[in-house]
Short mmCIF file of the N, C-alpha and C atoms (twelve columns), coordinates in Angstrom:
data_MODEL
# 
_entry.id   MODEL 
# 
loop_
_atom_site.group_PDB 
_atom_site.id 
_atom_site.type_symbol 
_atom_site.label_atom_id 
_atom_site.label_alt_id 
_atom_site.label_comp_id 
_atom_site.label_asym_id 
_atom_site.label_seq_id 
_atom_site.Cartn_x 
_atom_site.Cartn_y 
_atom_site.Cartn_z 
_atom_site.pdbx_PDB_model_num 
ATOM 1   N N  . MET A 1   -119.480 91.942 -89.021  1 
ATOM 2   C CA . MET A 1   -121.055 90.656 -87.884  1 
ATOM 3   C C  . MET A 1   -122.443 91.228 -88.417  1 
ATOM 4   N N  . ILE A 2   -122.929 90.049 -88.758  1 
ATOM 5   C CA . ILE A 2   -123.967 90.384 -89.017  1 
ATOM 6   C C  . ILE A 2   -124.957 88.940 -88.369  1 
ATOM 7   N N  . GLY A 3   -125.510 90.082 -87.209  1 
ATOM 8   C CA . GLY A 3   -126.947 89.179 -86.620  1 
ATOM 9   C C  . GLY A 3   -125.608 87.632 -85.274  1 
ATOM 10  N N  . GLY A 4   -125.075 88.631 -84.952  1 
ATOM 11  C CA . GLY A 4   -123.953 87.994 -83.775  1 
ATOM 12  C C  . GLY A 4   -123.191 87.191 -84.423  1 
ATOM 13  N N  . MET A 5   -123.250 87.230 -85.676  1 
ATOM 14  C CA . MET A 5   -122.454 85.511 -86.159  1 
ATOM 15  C C  . MET A 5   -121.312 86.131 -86.810  1 
ATOM 16  N N  . SER A 6   -119.697 85.321 -86.177  1 
ATOM 17  C CA . SER A 6   -118.534 85.999 -87.074  1 
ATOM 18  C C  . SER A 6   -118.706 85.195 -87.480  1 
ATOM 19  N N  . SER A 7   -117.790 85.856 -88.527  1 
ATOM 20  C CA . SER A 7   -117.348 85.358 -90.341  1 
ATOM 21  C C  . SER A 7   -115.823 84.131 -89.697  1 
ATOM 22  N N  . PRO A 8   -115.629 83.457 -90.356  1 
ATOM 23  C CA . PRO A 8   -114.146 82.551 -90.615  1 
ATOM 24  C C  . PRO A 8   -112.863 83.822 -90.736  1 
ATOM 25  N N  . ASP A 9   -113.692 84.917 -91.082  1 
ATOM 26  C CA . ASP A 9   -112.130 86.166 -90.752  1 
ATOM 27  C C  . ASP A 9   -112.158 87.017 -89.698  1 
ATOM 28  N N  . ASP A 10  -113.097 86.528 -89.004  1 
ATOM 29  C CA . ASP A 10  -112.774 87.458 -87.585  1 
ATOM 30  C C  . ASP A 10  -112.345 86.469 -86.310  1 
ATOM 31  N N  . VAL A 11  -111.908 87.251 -84.980  1 
ATOM 32  C CA . VAL A 11  -111.048 86.852 -84.270  1 
ATOM 33  C C  . VAL A 11  -111.643 84.971 -83.874  1 
ATOM 34  N N  . GLY A 12  -110.766 84.747 -83.494  1 
ATOM 35  C CA . GLY A 12  -111.946 83.560 -83.178  1 
ATOM 36  C C  . GLY A 12  -112.602 82.361 -83.936  1 
ATOM 37  N N  . GLY A 13  -112.556 82.625 -85.387  1 
ATOM 38  C CA . GLY A 13  -113.155 82.485 -86.322  1 
ATOM 39  C C  . GLY A 13  -112.355 80.731 -86.562  1 
ATOM 40  N N  . SER A 14  -111.192 80.647 -85.873  1 
ATOM 41  C CA . SER A 14  -110.596 79.745 -86.258  1 
ATOM 42  C C  . SER A 14  -110.455 78.381 -86.647  1 
ATOM 43  N N  . TRP A 15  -111.818 77.798 -86.014  1 
ATOM 44  C CA . TRP A 15  -112.870 76.552 -85.796  1 
ATOM 45  C C  . TRP A 15  -113.906 76.411 -86.788  1 
ATOM 46  N N  . THR A 16  -113.834 75.344 -87.032  1 
ATOM 47  C CA . THR A 16  -114.742 74.583 -87.874  1 
ATOM 48  C C  . THR A 16  -115.947 73.382 -87.695  1 
ATOM 49  N N  . LEU A 17  -116.884 73.578 -88.074  1 
ATOM 50  C CA . LEU A 17  -117.907 72.303 -87.309  1 
ATOM 51  C C  . LEU A 17  -117.361 71.086 -87.369  1 
ATOM 52  N N  . LEU A 18  -116.941 70.655 -88.366  1 
ATOM 53  C CA . LEU A 18  -116.064 69.454 -88.519  1 
ATOM 54  C C  . LEU A 18  -114.614 69.051 -87.957  1 
ATOM 55  N N  . THR A 19  -115.048 67.795 -87.184  1 
ATOM 56  C CA . THR A 19  -113.995 67.498 -86.359  1 
ATOM 57  C C  . THR A 19  -112.809 67.115 -87.531  1 
ATOM 58  N N  . GLY A 20  -111.609 66.619 -87.610  1 
ATOM 59  C CA . GLY A 20  -111.106 65.647 -88.225  1 
ATOM 60  C C  . GLY A 20  -111.365 64.946 -88.627  1 
ATOM 61  N N  . HIS A 21  -111.858 63.767 -87.385  1 
ATOM 62  C CA . HIS A 21  -113.100 62.575 -88.133  1 
ATOM 63  C C  . HIS A 21  -113.518 63.080 -89.311  1 
ATOM 64  N N  . GLY A 22  -114.910 63.947 -88.518  1 
ATOM 65  C CA . GLY A 22  -115.765 64.010 -90.061  1 
ATOM 66  C C  . GLY A 22  -115.135 64.088 -91.354  1 
ATOM 67  N N  . HIS A 23  -114.044 65.487 -91.458  1 
ATOM 68  C CA . HIS A 23  -113.091 65.793 -92.408  1 
ATOM 69  C C  . HIS A 23  -112.485 64.510 -93.445  1 
ATOM 70  N N  . VAL A 24  -111.807 64.184 -93.187  1 
ATOM 71  C CA . VAL A 24  -111.478 62.214 -92.682  1 
ATOM 72  C C  . VAL A 24  -112.106 61.817 -93.546  1 
ATOM 73  N N  . LEU A 25  -113.417 61.620 -93.199  1 
ATOM 74  C CA . LEU A 25  -114.706 60.610 -93.399  1 
ATOM 75  C C  . LEU A 25  -115.587 60.986 -94.508  1 
ATOM 76  N N  . VAL A 26  -115.724 62.270 -94.913  1 
ATOM 77  C CA . VAL A 26  -116.079 62.900 -95.989  1 
ATOM 78  C C  . VAL A 26  -115.150 62.832 -97.136  1 
ATOM 79  N N  . GLU A 27  -113.592 63.273 -97.098  1 
ATOM 80  C CA . GLU A 27  -113.219 63.088 -97.710  1 
ATOM 81  C C  . GLU A 27  -112.997 61.329 -98.446  1 
ATOM 82  N N  . ILE A 28  -112.909 60.659 -98.060  1 
ATOM 83  C CA . ILE A 28  -112.825 59.067 -98.138  1 
ATOM 84  C C  . ILE A 28  -114.608 59.102 -98.786  1 
ATOM 85  N N  . ALA A 29  -115.169 59.953 -98.428  1 
ATOM 86  C CA . ALA A 29  -116.650 59.273 -98.942  1 
ATOM 87  C C  . ALA A 29  -116.566 59.345 -100.630 1 
ATOM 88  N N  . ARG A 30  -115.837 61.118 -100.575 1 
ATOM 89  C CA . ARG A 30  -115.546 61.779 -101.772 1 
ATOM 90  C C  . ARG A 30  -114.859 60.757 -102.631 1 
ATOM 91  N N  . SER A 31  -113.938 60.660 -102.164 1 
ATOM 92  C CA . SER A 31  -112.610 59.985 -103.032 1 
ATOM 93  C C  . SER A 31  -112.256 58.481 -102.286 1 
ATOM 94  N N  . PRO A 32  -112.967 56.949 -102.533 1 
ATOM 95  C CA . PRO A 32  -112.720 55.994 -102.069 1 
ATOM 96  C C  . PRO A 32  -110.968 54.986 -102.220 1 
ATOM 97  N N  . THR A 33  -110.948 55.469 -102.821 1 
ATOM 98  C CA . THR A 33  -109.305 55.051 -103.693 1 
ATOM 99  C C  . THR A 33  -108.607 56.221 -103.222 1 
ATOM 100 N N  . ALA A 34  -108.262 57.891 -103.082 1 
ATOM 101 C CA . ALA A 34  -107.905 58.466 -102.276 1 
ATOM 102 C C  . ALA A 34  -106.271 58.046 -101.661 1 
ATOM 103 N N  . ARG A 35  -104.768 58.436 -101.452 1 
ATOM 104 C CA . ARG A 35  -104.333 57.907 -100.816 1 
ATOM 105 C C  . ARG A 35  -104.023 58.474 -99.298  1 
ATOM 106 N N  . ILE A 36  -103.265 58.482 -98.892  1 
ATOM 107 C CA . ILE A 36  -103.578 58.661 -97.221  1 
ATOM 108 C C  . ILE A 36  -103.056 60.164 -97.799  1 
ATOM 109 N N  . ARG A 37  -101.743 60.085 -97.974  1 
ATOM 110 C CA . ARG A 37  -101.273 62.320 -98.257  1 
ATOM 111 C C  . ARG A 37  -102.209 62.952 -99.183  1 
ATOM 112 N N  . ASP A 38  -103.385 62.394 -99.969  1 
ATOM 113 C CA . ASP A 38  -104.173 63.305 -100.972 1 
ATOM 114 C C  . ASP A 38  -105.321 63.669 -100.112 1 
ATOM 115 N N  . ILE A 39  -105.582 62.739 -99.275  1 
ATOM 116 C CA . ILE A 39  -106.664 63.140 -97.405  1 
ATOM 117 C C  . ILE A 39  -106.557 63.993 -97.051  1 
ATOM 118 N N  . ALA A 40  -105.230 64.243 -96.605  1 
ATOM 119 C CA . ALA A 40  -104.817 65.220 -96.440  1 
ATOM 120 C C  . ALA A 40  -104.249 65.605 -96.086  1 
ATOM 121 N N  . ALA A 41  -103.734 66.656 -97.951  1 
ATOM 122 C CA . ALA A 41  -103.893 67.770 -98.634  1 
ATOM 123 C C  . ALA A 41  -105.331 68.657 -98.450  1 
ATOM 124 N N  . ALA A 42  -106.221 67.501 -98.460  1 
ATOM 125 C CA . ALA A 42  -107.378 68.011 -99.435  1 
ATOM 126 C C  . ALA A 42  -108.510 67.952 -97.799  1 
ATOM 127 N N  . VAL A 43  -108.129 68.232 -96.477  1 
ATOM 128 C CA . VAL A 43  -108.520 68.219 -95.172  1 
ATOM 129 C C  . VAL A 43  -107.555 69.087 -94.161  1 
ATOM 130 N N  . GLY A 44  -106.321 69.485 -94.986  1 
ATOM 131 C CA . GLY A 44  -105.510 70.367 -94.188  1 
ATOM 132 C C  . GLY A 44  -104.820 69.896 -93.198  1 
ATOM 133 N N  . LEU A 45  -104.879 68.632 -92.903  1 
ATOM 134 C CA . LEU A 45  -104.141 67.856 -91.767  1 
ATOM 135 C C  . LEU A 45  -101.947 66.851 -92.212  1 
ATOM 136 N N  . THR A 46  -101.765 66.175 -91.346  1 
ATOM 137 C CA . THR A 46  -100.134 65.731 -91.753  1 
ATOM 138 C C  . THR A 46  -100.963 64.339 -92.161  1 
ATOM 139 N N  . GLU A 47  -100.382 63.773 -92.791  1 
ATOM 140 C CA . GLU A 47  -99.856  62.529 -93.103  1 
ATOM 141 C C  . GLU A 47  -100.267 61.079 -91.711  1 
ATOM 142 N N  . ARG A 48  -99.703  61.158 -89.994  1 
ATOM 143 C CA . ARG A 48  -99.401  61.140 -90.097  1 
ATOM 144 C C  . ARG A 48  -100.905 61.397 -89.143  1 
ATOM 145 N N  . THR A 49  -101.551 62.320 -88.980  1 
ATOM 146 C CA . THR A 49  -102.627 62.734 -88.111  1 
ATOM 147 C C  . THR A 49  -103.768 61.995 -89.109  1 
ATOM 148 N N  . VAL A 50  -104.486 62.068 -90.270  1 
ATOM 149 C CA . VAL A 50  -104.993 61.360 -90.586  1 
ATOM 150 C C  . VAL A 50  -105.170 59.826 -90.513  1 
ATOM 151 N N  . GLN A 51  -103.436 58.821 -90.795  1 
ATOM 152 C CA . GLN A 51  -102.970 57.796 -90.527  1 
ATOM 153 C C  . GLN A 51  -103.650 57.284 -89.133  1 
ATOM 154 N N  . VAL A 52  -103.590 58.261 -88.393  1 
ATOM 155 C CA . VAL A 52  -104.067 57.619 -86.573  1 
ATOM 156 C C  . VAL A 52  -105.710 57.987 -86.897  1 
ATOM 157 N N  . ILE A 53  -106.493 58.650 -87.816  1 
ATOM 158 C CA . ILE A 53  -107.860 59.334 -87.855  1 
ATOM 159 C C  . ILE A 53  -108.449 57.478 -88.513  1 
ATOM 160 N N  . VAL A 54  -107.916 57.082 -90.154  1 
ATOM 161 C CA . VAL A 54  -108.259 56.626 -90.959  1 
ATOM 162 C C  . VAL A 54  -108.604 55.122 -89.432  1 
ATOM 163 N N  . ALA A 55  -107.714 55.001 -89.105  1 
ATOM 164 C CA . ALA A 55  -107.022 53.672 -88.014  1 
ATOM 165 C C  . ALA A 55  -108.470 53.582 -86.952  1 
ATOM 166 N N  . ASP A 56  -108.631 54.248 -86.321  1 
ATOM 167 C CA . ASP A 56  -110.137 55.019 -85.615  1 
ATOM 168 C C  . ASP A 56  -111.083 54.679 -86.358  1 
ATOM 169 N N  . LEU A 57  -111.257 55.232 -87.579  1 
ATOM 170 C CA . LEU A 57  -112.966 55.336 -88.793  1 
ATOM 171 C C  . LEU A 57  -112.791 53.618 -89.083  1 
ATOM 172 N N  . GLU A 58  -111.474 52.903 -89.011  1 
ATOM 173 C CA . GLU A 58  -111.735 51.591 -89.357  1 
ATOM 174 C C  . GLU A 58  -111.896 51.180 -87.892  1 
ATOM 175 N N  . ALA A 59  -111.320 50.645 -86.924  1 
ATOM 176 C CA . ALA A 59  -111.344 50.822 -85.809  1 
ATOM 177 C C  . ALA A 59  -113.243 50.839 -85.160  1 
ATOM 178 N N  . ALA A 60  -114.141 51.611 -85.436  1 
ATOM 179 C CA . ALA A 60  -115.570 52.209 -85.567  1 
ATOM 180 C C  . ALA A 60  -115.891 51.247 -86.014  1 
ATOM 181 N N  . ASP A 61  -115.358 50.492 -86.730  1 
ATOM 182 C CA . ASP A 61  -116.317 50.161 -88.199  1 
ATOM 183 C C  . ASP A 61  -116.626 51.345 -89.208  1 
ATOM 184 N N  . TYR A 62  -116.645 52.219 -88.997  1 
ATOM 185 C CA . TYR A 62  -117.256 53.132 -89.955  1 
ATOM 186 C C  . TYR A 62  -117.068 52.924 -91.674  1 
ATOM 187 N N  . ILE A 63  -115.790 52.807 -91.515  1 
ATOM 188 C CA . ILE A 63  -114.915 52.069 -92.637  1 
ATOM 189 C C  . ILE A 63  -114.323 51.172 -92.847  1 
ATOM 190 N N  . THR A 64  -113.958 50.650 -94.190  1 
ATOM 191 C CA . THR A 64  -113.579 49.180 -94.280  1 
ATOM 192 C C  . THR A 64  -112.222 49.413 -94.996  1 
ATOM 193 N N  . ARG A 65  -111.027 48.492 -94.823  1 
ATOM 194 C CA . ARG A 65  -109.889 49.395 -95.380  1 
ATOM 195 C C  . ARG A 65  -109.310 47.781 -97.274  1 
ATOM 196 N N  . SER A 66  -109.645 47.574 -97.678  1 
ATOM 197 C CA . SER A 66  -108.992 46.565 -99.027  1 
ATOM 198 C C  . SER A 66  -107.690 47.116 -100.190 1 
ATOM 199 N N  . ARG A 67  -107.231 46.251 -100.135 1 
ATOM 200 C CA . ARG A 67  -106.286 46.550 -101.310 1 
ATOM 201 C C  . ARG A 67  -106.698 45.364 -102.440 1 
ATOM 202 N N  . ASN A 68  -105.831 46.611 -102.838 1 
ATOM 203 C CA . ASN A 68  -106.413 46.900 -104.702 1 
ATOM 204 C C  . ASN A 68  -104.393 46.460 -105.249 1 
ATOM 205 N N  . GLY A 69  -104.496 45.699 -105.721 1 
ATOM 206 C CA . GLY A 69  -102.868 45.664 -105.869 1 
ATOM 207 C C  . GLY A 69  -102.172 45.950 -104.854 1 
ATOM 208 N N  . ARG A 70  -101.526 47.932 -105.616 1 
ATOM 209 C CA . ARG A 70  -100.252 48.741 -104.410 1 
ATOM 210 C C  . ARG A 70  -101.302 49.401 -103.580 1 
ATOM 211 N N  . ARG A 71  -102.522 49.746 -104.233 1 
ATOM 212 C CA . ARG A 71  -103.759 50.934 -104.019 1 
ATOM 213 C C  . ARG A 71  -104.951 49.823 -102.803 1 
ATOM 214 N N  . THR A 72  -104.700 51.014 -101.858 1 
ATOM 215 C CA . THR A 72  -105.934 51.231 -100.751 1 
ATOM 216 C C  . THR A 72  -107.287 51.225 -101.302 1 
ATOM 217 N N  . HIS A 73  -108.824 51.162 -101.006 1 
ATOM 218 C CA . HIS A 73  -109.840 50.856 -101.038 1 
ATOM 219 C C  . HIS A 73  -110.602 51.028 -99.839  1 
ATOM 220 N N  . TYR A 74  -111.166 52.178 -99.711  1 
ATOM 221 C CA . TYR A 74  -111.981 52.780 -98.425  1 
ATOM 222 C C  . TYR A 74  -113.101 52.231 -99.425  1 
ATOM 223 N N  . THR A 75  -114.040 51.662 -98.152  1 
ATOM 224 C CA . THR A 75  -115.832 51.766 -98.336  1 
ATOM 225 C C  . THR A 75  -116.217 52.053 -96.957  1 
ATOM 226 N N  . VAL A 76  -117.389 53.006 -96.932  1 
ATOM 227 C CA . VAL A 76  -117.752 53.541 -96.031  1 
ATOM 228 C C  . VAL A 76  -119.100 52.022 -95.684  1 
ATOM 229 N N  . ASN A 77  -119.105 52.529 -94.518  1 
ATOM 230 C CA . ASN A 77  -120.022 51.930 -93.981  1 
ATOM 231 C C  . ASN A 77  -121.413 52.759 -93.146  1 
ATOM 232 N N  . ARG A 78  -121.853 53.321 -94.576  1 
ATOM 233 C CA . ARG A 78  -122.412 54.421 -94.518  1 
ATOM 234 C C  . ARG A 78  -123.789 54.048 -92.915  1 
ATOM 235 N N  . ASP A 79  -124.742 52.799 -92.848  1 
ATOM 236 C CA . ASP A 79  -125.316 52.350 -91.903  1 
ATOM 237 C C  . ASP A 79  -125.047 52.486 -90.576  1 
ATOM 238 N N  . ASN A 80  -123.198 53.509 -90.502  1 
ATOM 239 C CA . ASN A 80  -123.354 53.306 -88.701  1 
ATOM 240 C C  . ASN A 80  -124.176 54.670 -88.411  1 
ATOM 241 N N  . LEU A 81  -124.035 54.180 -87.019  1 
ATOM 242 C CA . LEU A 81  -125.107 55.827 -86.771  1 
ATOM 243 C C  . LEU A 81  -123.716 56.531 -86.124  1 
ATOM 244 N N  . PHE A 82  -124.238 57.631 -85.904  1 
ATOM 245 C CA . PHE A 82  -123.260 58.686 -85.326  1 
ATOM 246 C C  . PHE A 82  -122.797 58.348 -84.179  1 
ATOM 247 N N  . ARG A 83  -121.941 58.547 -83.199  1 
ATOM 248 C CA . ARG A 83  -121.405 58.284 -82.001  1 
ATOM 249 C C  . ARG A 83  -121.955 59.341 -81.188  1 
ATOM 250 N N  . HIS A 84  -121.915 60.666 -80.927  1 
ATOM 251 C CA . HIS A 84  -122.755 61.157 -80.028  1 
ATOM 252 C C  . HIS A 84  -123.753 61.120 -79.784  1 
ATOM 253 N N  . SER A 85  -124.959 61.508 -78.665  1 
ATOM 254 C CA . SER A 85  -125.818 60.804 -77.889  1 
ATOM 255 C C  . SER A 85  -127.056 62.471 -79.101  1 
ATOM 256 N N  . ALA A 86  -126.864 63.627 -79.193  1 
ATOM 257 C CA . ALA A 86  -126.747 64.157 -79.327  1 
ATOM 258 C C  . ALA A 86  -127.690 64.024 -81.099  1 
ATOM 259 N N  . GLN A 87  -127.303 62.580 -81.784  1 
ATOM 260 C CA . GLN A 87  -127.740 62.677 -82.868  1 
ATOM 261 C C  . GLN A 87  -127.963 61.072 -83.252  1 
ATOM 262 N N  . GLU A 88  -128.370 60.467 -81.555  1 
ATOM 263 C CA . GLU A 88  -128.964 59.390 -81.615  1 
ATOM 264 C C  . GLU A 88  -130.046 59.168 -82.389  1 
ATOM 265 N N  . GLY A 89  -129.645 57.775 -82.877  1 
ATOM 266 C CA . GLY A 89  -130.132 56.709 -83.720  1 
ATOM 267 C C  . GLY A 89  -129.991 57.824 -84.761  1 
ATOM 268 N N  . LEU A 90  -129.037 58.946 -85.743  1 
ATOM 269 C CA . LEU A 90  -129.443 58.657 -87.101  1 
ATOM 270 C C  . LEU A 90  -128.328 57.753 -87.687  1 
ATOM 271 N N  . ARG A 91  -128.315 57.865 -89.045  1 
ATOM 272 C CA . ARG A 91  -127.136 57.355 -89.918  1 
ATOM 273 C C  . ARG A 91  -126.436 58.543 -90.268  1 
ATOM 274 N N  . ILE A 92  -124.926 58.074 -91.093  1 
ATOM 275 C CA . ILE A 92  -124.477 59.054 -91.468  1 
ATOM 276 C C  . ILE A 92  -124.674 59.068 -92.881  1 
ATOM 277 N N  . GLY A 93  -124.812 57.911 -93.173  1 
ATOM 278 C CA . GLY A 93  -125.827 58.159 -95.054  1 
ATOM 279 C C  . GLY A 93  -125.557 58.934 -95.462  1 
ATOM 280 N N  . PRO A 94  -127.156 59.601 -94.569  1 
ATOM 281 C CA . PRO A 94  -127.855 61.213 -95.250  1 
ATOM 282 C C  . PRO A 94  -126.448 61.988 -94.932  1 
ATOM 283 N N  . PHE A 95  -126.169 62.555 -94.182  1 
ATOM 284 C CA . PHE A 95  -125.027 63.369 -94.048  1 
ATOM 285 C C  . PHE A 95  -123.414 63.365 -94.776  1 
ATOM 286 N N  . LEU A 96  -123.928 62.326 -94.883  1 
ATOM 287 C CA . LEU A 96  -122.657 61.889 -95.920  1 
ATOM 288 C C  . LEU A 96  -122.660 62.254 -97.427  1 
ATOM 289 N N  . ASP A 97  -123.413 61.948 -97.807  1 
ATOM 290 C CA . ASP A 97  -124.511 62.264 -98.933  1 
ATOM 291 C C  . ASP A 97  -124.825 63.935 -99.142  1 
ATOM 292 N N  . LEU A 98  -125.059 64.382 -98.265  1 
ATOM 293 C CA . LEU A 98  -125.403 65.920 -98.250  1 
ATOM 294 C C  . LEU A 98  -123.865 66.905 -98.857  1 
ATOM 295 N N  . LEU A 99  -123.280 66.284 -98.173  1 
ATOM 296 C CA . LEU A 99  -121.686 66.806 -98.062  1 
ATOM 297 C C  . LEU A 99  -120.463 66.463 -99.302  1 
ATOM 298 N N  . THR A 100 -120.963 65.290 -99.525  1 
ATOM 299 C CA . THR A 100 -119.936 64.382 -101.225 1 
ATOM 300 C C  . THR A 100 -120.371 65.081 -102.077 1 
ATOM 301 N N  . THR A 101 -122.396 65.658 -102.381 1 
ATOM 302 C CA . THR A 101 -123.431 66.380 -103.412 1 
ATOM 303 C C  . THR A 101 -123.059 68.061 -103.148 1 
ATOM 304 N N  . ALA A 102 -122.167 68.273 -102.756 1 
ATOM 305 C CA . ALA A 102 -121.858 69.912 -102.694 1 
ATOM 306 C C  . ALA A 102 -121.160 70.573 -103.198 1 
ATOM 307 N N  . GLY A 103 -121.233 70.641 -104.053 1 
ATOM 308 C CA . GLY A 103 -120.227 71.598 -105.033 1 
ATOM 309 C C  . GLY A 103 -119.233 72.637 -104.180 1 
ATOM 310 N N  . PRO A 104 -118.697 73.135 -104.880 1 
ATOM 311 C CA . PRO A 104 -117.199 73.618 -105.046 1 
ATOM 312 C C  . PRO A 104 -117.532 75.248 -103.172 1 
ATOM 313 N N  . GLY A 105 -118.498 75.760 -103.902 1 
ATOM 314 C CA . GLY A 105 -119.073 77.032 -103.360 1 
ATOM 315 C C  . GLY A 105 -120.154 76.567 -102.456 1 
ATOM 316 N N  . GLY A 106 -120.475 75.194 -102.218 1 
ATOM 317 C CA . GLY A 106 -121.949 74.549 -101.392 1 
ATOM 318 C C  . GLY A 106 -123.131 74.594 -101.788 1 
ATOM 319 N N  . GLU A 107 -123.475 74.776 -103.168 1 
ATOM 320 C CA . GLU A 107 -124.812 74.558 -103.736 1 
ATOM 321 C C  . GLU A 107 -124.239 72.966 -103.564 1 
ATOM 322 N N  . LEU A 108 -125.264 72.287 -103.905 1 
ATOM 323 C CA . LEU A 108 -125.734 71.457 -104.562 1 
ATOM 324 C C  . LEU A 108 -125.556 70.819 -106.585 1 
ATOM 325 N N  . GLU A 109 -124.512 69.766 -106.647 1 
ATOM 326 C CA . GLU A 109 -124.585 69.148 -108.042 1 
ATOM 327 C C  . GLU A 109 -125.836 69.686 -108.404 1 
ATOM 328 N N  . HIS A 110 -126.806 68.567 -107.921 1 
ATOM 329 C CA . HIS A 110 -127.458 67.702 -108.549 1 
ATOM 330 C C  . HIS A 110 -129.016 68.332 -107.696 1 
ATOM 331 N N  . SER A 111 -130.128 69.092 -108.765 1 
ATOM 332 C CA . SER A 111 -131.340 69.695 -108.452 1 
ATOM 333 C C  . SER A 111 -131.880 68.648 -107.184 1 
ATOM 334 N N  . PRO A 112 -132.513 68.821 -105.768 1 
ATOM 335 C CA . PRO A 112 -133.326 68.470 -105.223 1 
ATOM 336 C C  . PRO A 112 -134.609 68.191 -106.365 1 
ATOM 337 N N  . VAL A 113 -135.233 67.062 -105.853 1 
ATOM 338 C CA . VAL A 113 -136.052 65.945 -106.850 1 
ATOM 339 C C  . VAL A 113 -137.143 67.411 -106.561 1 
ATOM 340 N N  . ALA A 114 -137.713 67.766 -106.832 1 
ATOM 341 C CA . ALA A 114 -138.962 68.052 -105.911 1 
ATOM 342 C C  . ALA A 114 -140.990 67.667 -106.051 1 
ATOM 343 N N  . ALA A 115 -140.875 68.019 -104.864 1 
ATOM 344 C CA . ALA A 115 -142.345 67.437 -104.368 1 
ATOM 345 C C  . ALA A 115 -143.361 67.362 -105.852 1 
ATOM 346 N N  . GLY A 116 -144.153 66.552 -105.909 1 
ATOM 347 C CA . GLY A 116 -145.047 66.662 -106.718 1 
ATOM 348 C C  . GLY A 116 -146.108 65.890 -106.859 1 
# 
């Protein structure tokens, strides 16, 4: 333990920073044509749970669904605001940008633009 912070492997470290809704939204932003089963596998939830979350996200206007033949295509409404008062006035787009451009190790895939 470093500086009072526990690692994910420590007892009590089973929680995650994002909720299931957050994980599903990020996965949809990464893969707008992903199937429910693919999203479920990526986020570690059951297909039924992901179906409920997708319905919640659609009802709250965070995403819209459209059909292209047999496939569903999701569009994230990036101008929507976070729902919690602690993030009042903040749009979800920049948050999704950060999480969808990070590589598997957490590093950014694209170098930040240097100020200059």
